C-alpha positions as a printed NumPy array, in Angstrom:
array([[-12.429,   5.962,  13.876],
       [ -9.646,   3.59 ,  13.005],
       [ -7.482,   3.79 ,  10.263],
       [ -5.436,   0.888,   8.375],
       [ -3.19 ,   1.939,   5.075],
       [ -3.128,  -1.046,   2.602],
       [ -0.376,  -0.738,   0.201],
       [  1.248,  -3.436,  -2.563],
       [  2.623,  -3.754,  -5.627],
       [ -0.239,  -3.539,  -8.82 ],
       [ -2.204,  -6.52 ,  -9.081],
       [ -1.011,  -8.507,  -6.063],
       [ -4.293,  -8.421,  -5.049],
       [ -5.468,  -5.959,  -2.424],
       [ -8.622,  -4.849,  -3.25 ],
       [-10.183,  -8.397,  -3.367],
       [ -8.205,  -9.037,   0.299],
       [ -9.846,  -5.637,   1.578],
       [-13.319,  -7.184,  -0.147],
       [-12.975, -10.604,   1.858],
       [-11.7  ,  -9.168,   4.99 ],
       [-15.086,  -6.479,   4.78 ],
       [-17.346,  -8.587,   4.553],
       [-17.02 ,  -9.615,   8.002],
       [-16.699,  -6.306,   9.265],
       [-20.055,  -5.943,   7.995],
       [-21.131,  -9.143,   9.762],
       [-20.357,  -7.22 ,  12.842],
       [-21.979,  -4.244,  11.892],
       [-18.428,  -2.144,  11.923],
       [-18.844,   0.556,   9.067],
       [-16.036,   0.622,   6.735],
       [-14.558,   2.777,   4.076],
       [-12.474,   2.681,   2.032],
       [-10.406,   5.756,  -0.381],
       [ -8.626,   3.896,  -2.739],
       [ -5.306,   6.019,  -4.281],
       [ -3.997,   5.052,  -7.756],
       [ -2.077,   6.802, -10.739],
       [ -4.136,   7.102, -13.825],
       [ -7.279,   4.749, -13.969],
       [ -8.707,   2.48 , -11.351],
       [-12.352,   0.874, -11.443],
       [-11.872,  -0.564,  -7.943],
       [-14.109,   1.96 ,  -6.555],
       [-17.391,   0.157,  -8.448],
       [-16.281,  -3.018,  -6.484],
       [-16.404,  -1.347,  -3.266],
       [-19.665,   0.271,  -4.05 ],
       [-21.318,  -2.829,  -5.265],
       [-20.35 ,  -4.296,  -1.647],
       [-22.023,  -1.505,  -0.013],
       [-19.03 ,   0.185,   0.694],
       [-18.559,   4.003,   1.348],
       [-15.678,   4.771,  -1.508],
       [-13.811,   7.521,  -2.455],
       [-10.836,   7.387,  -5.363],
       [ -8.292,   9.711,  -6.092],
       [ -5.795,   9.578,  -8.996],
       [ -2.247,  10.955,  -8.975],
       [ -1.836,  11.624, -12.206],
       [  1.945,  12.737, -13.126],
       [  2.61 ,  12.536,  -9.043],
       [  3.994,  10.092,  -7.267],
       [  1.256,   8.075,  -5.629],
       [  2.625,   8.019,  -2.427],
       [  3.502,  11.572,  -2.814],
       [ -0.094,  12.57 ,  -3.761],
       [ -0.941,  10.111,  -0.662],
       [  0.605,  12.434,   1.86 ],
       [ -0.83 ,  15.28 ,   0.186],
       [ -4.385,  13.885,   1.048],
       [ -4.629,  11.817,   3.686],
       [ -5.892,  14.566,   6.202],
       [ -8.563,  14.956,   4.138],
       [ -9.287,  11.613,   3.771],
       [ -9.371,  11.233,   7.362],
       [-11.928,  14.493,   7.648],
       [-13.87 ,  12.253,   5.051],
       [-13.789,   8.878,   7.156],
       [-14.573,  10.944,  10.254],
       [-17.887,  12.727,   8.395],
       [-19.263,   9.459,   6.961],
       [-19.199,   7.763,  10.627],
       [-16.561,   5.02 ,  10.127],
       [-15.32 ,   2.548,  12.288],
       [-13.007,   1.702,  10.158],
       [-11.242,   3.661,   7.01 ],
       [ -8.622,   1.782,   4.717],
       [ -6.772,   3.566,   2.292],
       [ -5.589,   1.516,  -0.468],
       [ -2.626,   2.629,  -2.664],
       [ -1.152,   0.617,  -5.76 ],
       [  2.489,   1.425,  -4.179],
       [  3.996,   1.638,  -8.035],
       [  7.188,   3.88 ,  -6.399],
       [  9.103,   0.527,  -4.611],
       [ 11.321,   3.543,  -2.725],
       [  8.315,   4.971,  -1.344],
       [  6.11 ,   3.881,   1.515],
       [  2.364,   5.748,   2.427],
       [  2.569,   4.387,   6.247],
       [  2.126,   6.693,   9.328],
       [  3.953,   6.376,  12.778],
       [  1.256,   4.742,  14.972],
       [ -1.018,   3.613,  12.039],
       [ -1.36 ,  -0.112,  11.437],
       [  0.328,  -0.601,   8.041],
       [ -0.492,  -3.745,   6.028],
       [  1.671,  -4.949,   2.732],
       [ -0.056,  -7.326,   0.293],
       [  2.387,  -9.001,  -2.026],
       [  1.749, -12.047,  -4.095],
       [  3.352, -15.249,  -4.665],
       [  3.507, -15.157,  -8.507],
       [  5.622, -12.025,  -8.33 ],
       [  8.901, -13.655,  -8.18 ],
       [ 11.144, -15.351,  -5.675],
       [ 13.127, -11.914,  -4.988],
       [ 10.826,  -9.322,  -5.108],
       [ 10.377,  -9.15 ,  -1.281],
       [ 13.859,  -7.559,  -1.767],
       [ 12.923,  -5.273,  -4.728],
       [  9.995,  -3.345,  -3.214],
       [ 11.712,  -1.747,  -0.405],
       [ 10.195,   0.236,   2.816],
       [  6.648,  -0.67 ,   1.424],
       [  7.31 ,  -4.057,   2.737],
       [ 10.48 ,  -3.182,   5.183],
       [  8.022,  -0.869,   6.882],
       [  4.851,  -3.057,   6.764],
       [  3.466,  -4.256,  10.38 ],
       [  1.29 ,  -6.905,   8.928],
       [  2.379,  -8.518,   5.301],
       [ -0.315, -10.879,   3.708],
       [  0.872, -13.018,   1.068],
       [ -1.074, -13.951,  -2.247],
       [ -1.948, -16.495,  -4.557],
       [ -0.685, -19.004,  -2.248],
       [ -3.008, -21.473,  -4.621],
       [ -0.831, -21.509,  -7.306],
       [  1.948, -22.305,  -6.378],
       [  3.411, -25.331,  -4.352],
       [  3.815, -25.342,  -0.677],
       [  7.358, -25.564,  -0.874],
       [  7.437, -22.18 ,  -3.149],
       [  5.18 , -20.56 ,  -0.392],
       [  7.244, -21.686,   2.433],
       [ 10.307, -20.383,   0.479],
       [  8.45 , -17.024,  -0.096],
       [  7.129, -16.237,   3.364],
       [ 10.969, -16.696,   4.017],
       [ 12.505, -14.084,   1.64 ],
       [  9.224, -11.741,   3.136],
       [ 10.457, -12.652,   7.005],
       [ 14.21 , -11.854,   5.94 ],
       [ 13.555,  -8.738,   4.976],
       [ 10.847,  -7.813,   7.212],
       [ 11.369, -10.565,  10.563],
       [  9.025,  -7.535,  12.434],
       [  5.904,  -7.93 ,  10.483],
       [  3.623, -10.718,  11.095],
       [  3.037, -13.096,   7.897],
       [ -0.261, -14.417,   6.687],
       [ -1.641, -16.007,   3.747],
       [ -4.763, -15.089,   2.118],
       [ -6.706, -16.081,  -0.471],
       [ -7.978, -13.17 ,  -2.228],
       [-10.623, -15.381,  -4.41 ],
       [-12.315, -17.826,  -1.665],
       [-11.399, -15.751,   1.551],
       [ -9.294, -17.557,   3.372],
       [ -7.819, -16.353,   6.129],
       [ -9.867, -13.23 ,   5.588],
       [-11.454, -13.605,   8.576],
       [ -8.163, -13.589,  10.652],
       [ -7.126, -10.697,   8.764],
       [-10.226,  -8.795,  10.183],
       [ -9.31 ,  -9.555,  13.764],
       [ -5.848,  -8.139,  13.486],
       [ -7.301,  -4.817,  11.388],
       [ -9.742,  -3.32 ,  14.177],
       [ -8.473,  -2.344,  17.674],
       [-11.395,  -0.268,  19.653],
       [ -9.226,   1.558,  21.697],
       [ -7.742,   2.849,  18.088],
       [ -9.572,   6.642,  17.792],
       [ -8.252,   8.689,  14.572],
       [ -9.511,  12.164,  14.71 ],
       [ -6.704,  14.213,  12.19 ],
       [ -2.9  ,  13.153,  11.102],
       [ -2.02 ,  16.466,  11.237],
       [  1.555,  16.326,  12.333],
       [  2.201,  12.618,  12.37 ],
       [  5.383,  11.203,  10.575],
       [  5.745,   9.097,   7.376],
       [  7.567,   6.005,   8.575],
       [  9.6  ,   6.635,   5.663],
       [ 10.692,   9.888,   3.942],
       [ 10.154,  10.163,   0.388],
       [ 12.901,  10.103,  -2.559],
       [ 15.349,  12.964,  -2.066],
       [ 14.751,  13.752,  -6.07 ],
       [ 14.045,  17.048,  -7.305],
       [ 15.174,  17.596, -11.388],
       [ 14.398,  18.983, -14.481],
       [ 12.378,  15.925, -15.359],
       [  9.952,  16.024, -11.97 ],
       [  9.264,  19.703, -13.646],
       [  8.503,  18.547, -16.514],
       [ 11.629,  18.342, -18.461],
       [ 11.664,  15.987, -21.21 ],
       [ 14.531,  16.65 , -23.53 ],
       [ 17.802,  14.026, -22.391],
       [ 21.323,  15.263, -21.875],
       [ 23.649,  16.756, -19.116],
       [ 22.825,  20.382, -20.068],
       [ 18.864,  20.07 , -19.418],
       [ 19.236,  18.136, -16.041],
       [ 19.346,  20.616, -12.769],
       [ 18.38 ,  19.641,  -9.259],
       [ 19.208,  16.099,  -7.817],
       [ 20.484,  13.981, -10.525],
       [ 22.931,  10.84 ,  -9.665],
       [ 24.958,   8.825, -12.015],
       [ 26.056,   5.756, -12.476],
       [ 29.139,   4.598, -11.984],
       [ 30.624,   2.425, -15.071],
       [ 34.419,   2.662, -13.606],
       [ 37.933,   4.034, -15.062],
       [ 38.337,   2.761, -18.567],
       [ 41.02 ,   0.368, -19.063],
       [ 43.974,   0.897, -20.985]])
């Protein structure tokens, strides 16, 4: 079975990429699946069944997504394996920008959108920085010269990761998304023991505990300041 992590910011537009790009996986007769990973409410697994998809969800709750991703994955895998996939894509909404759910050796795919802002490739961090394949978004909105300018700022801080624009409504360039998702040779039995390409946020406090009262006194674990300088005289 292969395996291909999607991850993005919230509504940049994943889940109707994945959609596009499936349906000609299914023109092929490849068998995809698809466990889509999201904090506290998602009805993106009614899409996927709709399409015939096999779906599974699973909602972090007060984890980190990315967190509750590496927490799960092997069992998601066990899942993929049981249904008979060729193909399993995990989707996750990727709302921690210091966090990243890819795998050492596991194709991982970044979908960010055009109408997010000029600079956010450099605000979401190793979820794009870490990203083998980045499709970009809502490329239909916006003028050429503000998606040449974009696929720029995504190359500077990524120049690793192939760039591709897709259109998340019509499907274009879904189909060359496909190609690049499914290698043959690809065989995923377990990730027991592979590495996160990234580690997660050194942060362990009061308030990951559950902590919720504010001041110096209540904070314990990691905590880091800022730094507002020496006041002047």
């Amino acid at each position: 079975m292969n395996l291909t992590i999607f991850s993005g910011p919230p509504s940049s537009g994943k889940t109707s990429v994945i959609l596009k790009a499936i349906a000609f996986f299914q023109k092929r007769g490849i068998k995809v699946g698809v466990v889509k990973f999201d904090c506290l409410h998602t009805d993106d697994d009614t899409l996927y069944e709709k399409a015939g998809v096999p779906v599974k969800k699973g909602l972090s709750g007060a984890l980190c997504p990315d967190h509750f991703f590496a927490s799960n994955i092997e069992d998601v895998v066990k899942w993929g394996n049981q249904e008979n996939l060729d193909l399993l894509i995990t989707e996750s909404a990727g709302l921690c920008n210091r966090c990243s759910p890819y795998i050492v050796g596991i194709k991982g795919v970044c979908v960010i959108d055009n109408l997010s802002g000029i600079n956010t490739p450099k605000k979401i961090g190793p979820m794009l920085k870490a990203a083998d394949l980045v499709v970009v978004t809502k490329g239909d909105i916006v003028s050429q010269a503000e998606r040449e300018v974009f696929s720029s700022r995504v190359s500077t801080v990524n120049p690793k990761a192939m760039v591709m624009h897709v259109n998340g409504l019509t499907g274009q360039g879904a189909y060359e998304l496909s190609t690049l998702l499914y290698d043959e040779n690809q065989q995923v039995d377990s990730v027991q023991g592979m590495k996160l390409r990234f580690p997660m946020p050194s942060a362990m406090c009061s308030y990951c505990l559950g902590e919720t009262r504010i001041g110096e006194s209540y904070q314990l674990g990691n905590v880091k300041k800022m730094d507002f300088g020496e006041d002047e005289g």
